[in-house]
Every structure is written in structure tokens, then in C-alpha cells.
Coordinates of C-alpha atoms and ligand atoms in Angstrom, one line a residue:
M1 CA 107.7 94.7 175.8
T2 CA 110.6 93.3 176.6
Y3 CA 113.8 94.9 174.8
R4 CA 115.6 92.8 172.2
G5 CA 118.7 94.6 170.5
R6 CA 121.0 93.2 168.0
F7 CA 124.3 93.5 166.3
A8 CA 124.2 92.6 162.9
P9 CA 128.1 92.5 161.5
S10 CA 128.9 91.5 157.7
P11 CA 131.6 88.9 157.7
T12 CA 133.8 91.0 155.4
G13 CA 136.6 91.5 158.1
A14 CA 137.4 92.1 161.2
L15 CA 135.7 94.4 163.4
H16 CA 137.1 97.7 163.6
F17 CA 136.7 101.0 165.7
G18 CA 133.3 101.7 163.9
S19 CA 131.7 98.3 164.2
L20 CA 133.0 98.5 168.0
V21 CA 130.9 101.7 168.3
A22 CA 127.8 99.9 167.0
A23 CA 128.4 97.1 169.1
L24 CA 129.3 98.8 172.5
A25 CA 126.3 101.0 172.2
G26 CA 124.1 98.2 171.2
W27 CA 124.9 96.2 174.0
L28 CA 124.8 99.1 176.3
D29 CA 121.4 100.1 175.5
A30 CA 119.8 96.5 175.6
R31 CA 121.6 96.0 179.1
A32 CA 120.9 99.1 180.7
A33 CA 116.9 98.4 179.8
G34 CA 117.5 94.8 181.2
G35 CA 116.7 93.5 177.5
Q36 CA 118.5 91.3 175.3
W37 CA 121.2 91.5 172.5
L38 CA 121.2 89.4 169.7
L39 CA 123.9 88.8 166.9
R40 CA 123.0 88.1 163.2
I41 CA 125.8 87.6 160.5
E42 CA 124.6 89.2 157.6
D43 CA 126.6 86.7 155.0
L44 CA 124.4 87.1 152.3
D45 CA 126.5 89.2 149.8
T46 CA 129.1 86.2 149.3
P47 CA 131.6 87.6 147.0
R48 CA 132.2 90.2 149.9
N49 CA 132.4 87.9 152.5
R50 CA 136.0 86.5 153.9
P51 CA 136.9 83.2 155.2
G52 CA 137.6 83.0 159.1
A53 CA 136.1 86.3 159.4
T54 CA 132.7 85.2 161.3
D55 CA 135.0 83.2 163.8
A56 CA 137.1 86.2 164.4
I57 CA 133.9 88.9 165.3
L58 CA 132.8 86.3 167.6
R59 CA 135.9 85.8 169.2
T60 CA 136.6 89.3 169.4
L61 CA 132.9 90.5 171.0
E62 CA 133.8 87.5 173.8
G63 CA 137.3 89.3 174.2
L64 CA 135.5 92.5 174.7
G65 CA 133.1 90.7 177.2
L66 CA 130.2 92.0 174.8
H67 CA 128.2 88.3 175.5
W68 CA 125.2 88.2 172.8
D69 CA 121.7 86.2 174.1
G70 CA 120.4 82.5 171.9
E71 CA 121.8 81.5 168.9
V72 CA 123.9 83.1 166.3
R73 CA 121.5 84.1 163.3
V74 CA 123.3 83.5 160.1
Q75 CA 121.7 84.8 156.9
S76 CA 122.5 82.8 154.3
R77 CA 120.8 79.5 156.5
H78 CA 117.5 81.5 155.9
L79 CA 117.2 81.9 152.0
D80 CA 113.6 80.4 152.4
A81 CA 112.2 83.4 155.0
Y82 CA 113.7 86.1 152.3
R83 CA 112.2 84.2 149.2
A84 CA 108.7 83.9 150.8
A85 CA 108.9 87.9 152.0
L86 CA 109.6 88.4 148.1
E87 CA 107.0 86.3 146.9
A88 CA 104.4 88.0 149.4
L89 CA 105.5 91.5 147.9
R90 CA 105.2 90.1 144.3
V91 CA 101.7 88.9 144.6
A92 CA 100.5 91.9 146.4
G93 CA 102.0 93.2 143.0
H94 CA 104.3 95.6 145.2
A95 CA 107.4 94.4 143.6
Y96 CA 108.2 93.8 139.8
P97 CA 110.7 92.7 137.6
C98 CA 113.3 95.1 136.2
A99 CA 115.2 94.6 133.2
C100 CA 117.6 97.4 133.8
T101 CA 121.5 97.3 133.9
R102 CA 123.0 99.8 135.7
T103 CA 124.3 101.7 132.9
E104 CA 120.8 102.1 131.9
V105 CA 119.6 103.5 134.9
A106 CA 122.1 106.1 135.1
A107 CA 121.3 107.1 131.5
A108 CA 117.7 107.2 131.6
A109 CA 117.7 109.2 135.0
T110 CA 120.0 111.5 133.4
R111 CA 117.5 112.0 129.9
S112 CA 114.5 112.5 132.6
G113 CA 116.6 115.2 134.8
I114 CA 116.8 113.0 138.1
E115 CA 119.3 113.7 140.2
G116 CA 121.5 110.9 141.7
P117 CA 120.7 107.1 141.9
V118 CA 116.9 107.9 141.8
Y119 CA 115.8 105.0 139.7
P120 CA 113.3 106.4 137.0
G121 CA 110.7 103.3 136.8
T122 CA 111.7 102.3 133.6
C123 CA 110.0 98.6 134.1
R124 CA 107.4 99.9 136.4
D125 CA 104.2 99.1 134.1
G126 CA 105.8 96.0 132.8
L127 CA 109.3 94.7 131.3
P128 CA 110.1 96.1 127.9
A129 CA 110.0 94.1 124.9
G130 CA 112.3 91.3 124.5
R131 CA 114.0 91.8 127.7
S132 CA 114.2 89.5 130.5
A133 CA 114.1 90.2 134.4
R134 CA 117.3 90.7 136.5
A135 CA 116.7 92.2 139.6
W136 CA 113.1 92.5 141.2
R137 CA 111.7 96.3 142.8
V138 CA 109.2 97.0 145.1
R139 CA 107.2 99.9 143.8
V140 CA 107.0 103.5 146.2
D141 CA 105.2 106.7 146.0
D142 CA 105.6 110.0 147.4
R143 CA 104.1 109.9 150.5
A144 CA 106.3 110.7 153.4
V145 CA 108.3 107.9 155.1
G146 CA 109.2 109.2 158.5
F147 CA 110.6 107.9 162.2
D148 CA 111.7 109.0 165.1
D149 CA 115.5 108.4 165.8
R150 CA 116.4 108.4 169.4
I151 CA 120.0 110.1 168.6
R152 CA 118.9 112.3 165.5
G153 CA 115.1 113.2 166.0
R154 CA 112.4 113.0 163.0
I155 CA 113.5 111.4 159.9
V156 CA 111.4 111.7 156.8
Q157 CA 111.9 110.9 153.2
H158 CA 110.2 111.0 149.9
L159 CA 111.1 107.6 148.2
E160 CA 109.9 108.2 144.9
S161 CA 111.8 111.8 144.3
D162 CA 114.3 110.7 146.8
I163 CA 115.4 107.0 146.3
G164 CA 113.0 105.6 143.4
D165 CA 111.5 101.8 143.1
F166 CA 114.3 100.2 144.7
V167 CA 115.8 96.8 144.5
V168 CA 114.8 93.8 147.2
H169 CA 116.1 90.8 145.0
R170 CA 119.5 92.2 142.7
A171 CA 120.6 91.0 139.4
D172 CA 123.1 88.4 140.5
G173 CA 120.4 86.6 142.3
I174 CA 121.1 88.0 146.0
F175 CA 118.7 88.6 148.2
A176 CA 118.9 92.9 149.3
Y177 CA 120.4 93.9 152.6
Q178 CA 116.9 96.1 152.7
L179 CA 115.0 93.0 152.4
A180 CA 116.9 90.7 154.5
V181 CA 117.6 93.0 157.3
V182 CA 113.4 93.4 158.0
V183 CA 112.6 90.2 157.7
D184 CA 115.4 89.1 160.2
D185 CA 114.4 91.7 162.6
A186 CA 111.0 90.4 162.4
A187 CA 112.0 87.0 163.1
Q188 CA 114.5 88.1 165.5
G189 CA 112.0 89.9 167.5
I190 CA 113.8 93.1 167.5
T191 CA 112.6 96.2 169.2
D192 CA 115.6 97.9 169.1
V193 CA 117.6 99.0 166.2
V194 CA 121.1 100.5 167.3
R195 CA 123.5 101.1 164.2
G196 CA 125.7 103.4 162.4
A197 CA 124.4 106.7 160.8
D198 CA 126.0 105.4 157.2
L199 CA 122.2 103.4 157.5
L200 CA 120.1 106.5 158.5
D201 CA 119.6 106.7 154.7
S202 CA 118.1 103.0 154.1
T203 CA 116.0 102.9 157.2
P204 CA 112.8 104.8 155.5
R205 CA 113.2 102.1 152.7
Q206 CA 113.0 99.5 155.6
V207 CA 110.4 101.1 157.4
R208 CA 108.0 101.0 154.2
L209 CA 108.9 97.3 153.7
Q210 CA 107.5 96.8 157.3
Q211 CA 104.6 98.3 156.6
L212 CA 104.2 96.6 153.1
L213 CA 104.7 93.0 155.0
A214 CA 102.7 93.8 157.9
L215 CA 106.2 93.5 160.1
P216 CA 106.8 95.6 163.3
V217 CA 108.7 98.9 163.1
P218 CA 111.5 98.8 165.3
R219 CA 112.5 101.6 167.8
H220 CA 115.9 103.3 166.0
A221 CA 118.9 104.7 167.0
H222 CA 121.5 106.0 164.5
L223 CA 125.1 106.5 166.2
P224 CA 127.8 109.0 164.9
L225 CA 130.3 107.7 162.4
A226 CA 133.8 107.2 163.3
L227 CA 136.1 109.3 160.4
N228 CA 139.7 108.8 159.4
A229 CA 141.7 112.0 159.0
Q230 CA 140.5 112.2 155.3
R231 CA 137.3 112.3 156.7
Q232 CA 136.4 108.4 155.3
K233 CA 133.8 106.2 157.4
L234 CA 136.3 103.9 158.9
S235 CA 135.6 100.3 157.4
K236 CA 137.4 97.4 155.8
Q237 CA 137.7 99.5 152.4
T238 CA 139.5 102.4 154.2
F239 CA 141.7 100.1 155.9
A240 CA 140.6 100.5 159.5
P241 CA 142.9 98.8 161.2
A242 CA 141.7 95.6 163.2
V243 CA 140.6 95.3 167.0
E244 CA 143.0 93.5 168.1
L245 CA 143.1 91.7 171.4
R246 CA 146.5 89.9 173.0
E247 CA 145.7 86.1 173.6
G248 CA 146.7 84.9 176.7
D249 CA 147.4 86.5 180.2
G250 CA 145.5 89.6 180.6
A251 CA 143.3 89.2 177.6
D252 CA 140.5 90.4 179.2
D253 CA 142.4 93.7 179.8
A254 CA 143.3 94.2 176.2
A255 CA 140.0 95.0 176.2
V256 CA 140.0 98.2 178.5
P257 CA 141.9 100.5 176.2
W258 CA 139.0 99.9 173.2
L259 CA 136.5 100.3 175.4
R260 CA 137.6 103.0 176.9
R261 CA 138.0 104.7 173.8
T262 CA 134.7 104.0 172.7
L263 CA 132.9 105.0 175.9
A264 CA 134.6 108.5 175.1
F265 CA 133.6 108.8 171.4
L266 CA 130.0 107.9 172.8
G267 CA 129.8 110.6 175.1
Q268 CA 129.5 108.7 178.1
P269 CA 131.3 109.0 181.6
L270 CA 134.5 107.3 182.2
P271 CA 134.9 104.7 184.9
P272 CA 137.9 104.7 187.1
I273 CA 141.4 104.1 185.3
D274 CA 141.7 101.0 187.1
A275 CA 138.5 99.1 186.5
G276 CA 139.1 96.0 184.5
R277 CA 136.9 94.8 181.8
D278 CA 133.9 93.7 183.8
A279 CA 134.0 96.5 186.3
L280 CA 134.3 99.0 183.3
L281 CA 131.4 97.3 181.6
A282 CA 129.4 97.3 184.4
F283 CA 130.1 100.9 185.3
A284 CA 129.3 101.7 181.5
T285 CA 125.6 99.9 182.0
A286 CA 124.8 101.7 185.0
H287 CA 125.9 105.5 183.6
W288 CA 124.4 104.6 180.0
S289 CA 122.4 107.7 178.6
I290 CA 121.7 107.7 174.7
A291 CA 120.6 111.5 175.4
R292 CA 124.8 111.9 175.7
V293 CA 125.6 110.3 172.4
P294 CA 126.6 113.1 170.2
P295 CA 125.0 113.4 167.2
R296 CA 127.5 114.4 164.4
D297 CA 130.4 112.2 163.1
S298 CA 133.6 112.7 164.2
V299 CA 137.4 112.1 163.4
V300 CA 139.5 109.6 165.7
D301 CA 143.0 108.3 165.3
G302 CA 143.5 105.3 163.6
Ligands
LIG1 N1 125.1 94.6 157.7 C1 125.5 95.9 158.2 C2 126.5 96.2 158.5 O1 127.6 96.0 158.6 C3 124.8 96.5 159.3 C4 123.4 96.0 159.1 C5 122.0 97.0 160.0 O2 122.8 96.9 161.3 O3 121.2 96.5 160.1 O4 126.9 97.4 157.9

């Protein structure tokens, strides 16, 4: 089977070092396997989108020399596909409507002595009298759901006790990330998911949805997170600096320091110091080894 990977940024702001780790590792893993690397813009959570962010992301990837294959898939153009998946789950009895507000979920969980945000199953057997549906949830059971991560090894969750029935269509009418991602990965024929370890926890839910919807389960590799000095994941919320590439002369070489830093973070050998962008990427592809990627998160400057 031909390798098909993807990079799936949300257009909530500019790329930062953390996004670069996912983009470069995914690109190298695909290129080293002679495969394809697809791009998807995850813009379903419309209140979080920022105008101009998609264009800025595409320009930055081009400036870094991380070219993608085929058309960019933009989630907001595929609402019918998510709707059809939700309908299939509903018809098969896997999804049910839920009336609970966040406060009610938290209160009911506390009453039943459940730790964390585990859904206590209030609406599982039907909506309480006089209440109407807000969200849709998928029913889970306590069978172990596991996968073999290429970096972290075997990961297992018991969805019922670890997560509870989870939301696939949100109370604000937005299809949940968990549902959209499995529909998209199948539609794009993705064989390999390479992404940050912040999503490690989501993967068993995605595997479960793939089982319920009879979709292929891709291989997974969850990358270490880049943390700031306060040990927070770099993100727009923690004010991670944007990857900025100078325009004009030598723009390609503006990518070099960012790419070298990212390769070092990923535990890969560095090319000769005078290598330009394309030579650096060729060297990194030839030497790429996922076995050298450290499984632990680490602190980076800025
Ligand atoms: N859109 C997600 C993010 O930016 C990534 C989703 C994924 O790779 O599955 O964190």
C-alpha cells in the first residue's frame, strides 16, 4: 500500500515551532517512504478561525519547502460527509442525543464519584422528560481499545471508564473534531498519522469510530511536544512565536534555522552547516529515522 500521510492544521493562527515539528516529521516520514503528504485545513471550529490564517499557513509551508500533494482538503466544504457519518452512527444505534449542559455533566459526574470529565451516561437510555437534544454522543463500552504507536509503543484505553460516551456533534451545531478527523482520514486515504502527542488521548476514540464506521485504522506516530519554560505546550494560547520567514532575497534560506532546530528536536542528524534549504531537506529525508525521535516532551526556547 502506498504511504499517504497528512498535516492537518487548524487555521487559528500562524504556524509555530510546535506545528513545525508535526509538519516536518510528517513530511519526512512520507518522503522517506516514497509516499504522499496531504494537507487538510481543520476549520470546523469556526469561532476559533482567524482570517488570513489558512493563506499564511500555506505560504509558510511553501517557504519551508514542505510541499504537499494534491488539493488541499478544507473541512468546511465537506459538511455532508460528516452528516452522513453521524447518520450512519445514529441508524446503527451507536449515537444518541444528549441534553446535558457542561455544568450538568460535571455535577452528575461528581455525584457518581466519577473522576475528571467522564460522561456519566445521563441521556444514554433516552432524553429526560421535557429536555431536548443539544449534542450527539457515541456510546462506548469497557472493552480495551488499543493501537501500536510507532514512537510510544502500545497505547490502551478503556473508553467507558477513561472517557465515557463522547460528543460527535456539539451543542453549538459543530461536528466534533473526533468525527471529522476519521471521516477525512478515510476520504483522503490516509495510511499514516504523524502528529503531536497532545492527541494521543484522542486516538482510541478515533480508532473506535473507525471500527464503528468500518473505516481503515491508519498507523500512528505521536511526536513529543515542544514545551515553553513553564512546561506548557507551545500553542497560540500560550503565545508561541510565529514561524516567520523573511520575504525577498534568500527567503529559502530563512527556512534553514527553523528546519535545523526542528531536526535537532526530532533527534535527527544535522546536515552540513552550509546546506541550503533544499539540500537540508534532501539530507534529512535520506537520514530520517523515526526510531531516533525521543518519546518524551521537551522544553525549547521561544
Ligand atoms: N487540527 C489539529 C490540530 O491543529 C490536528 C488534528 C490531527 O492531526 O489529527 O491540533
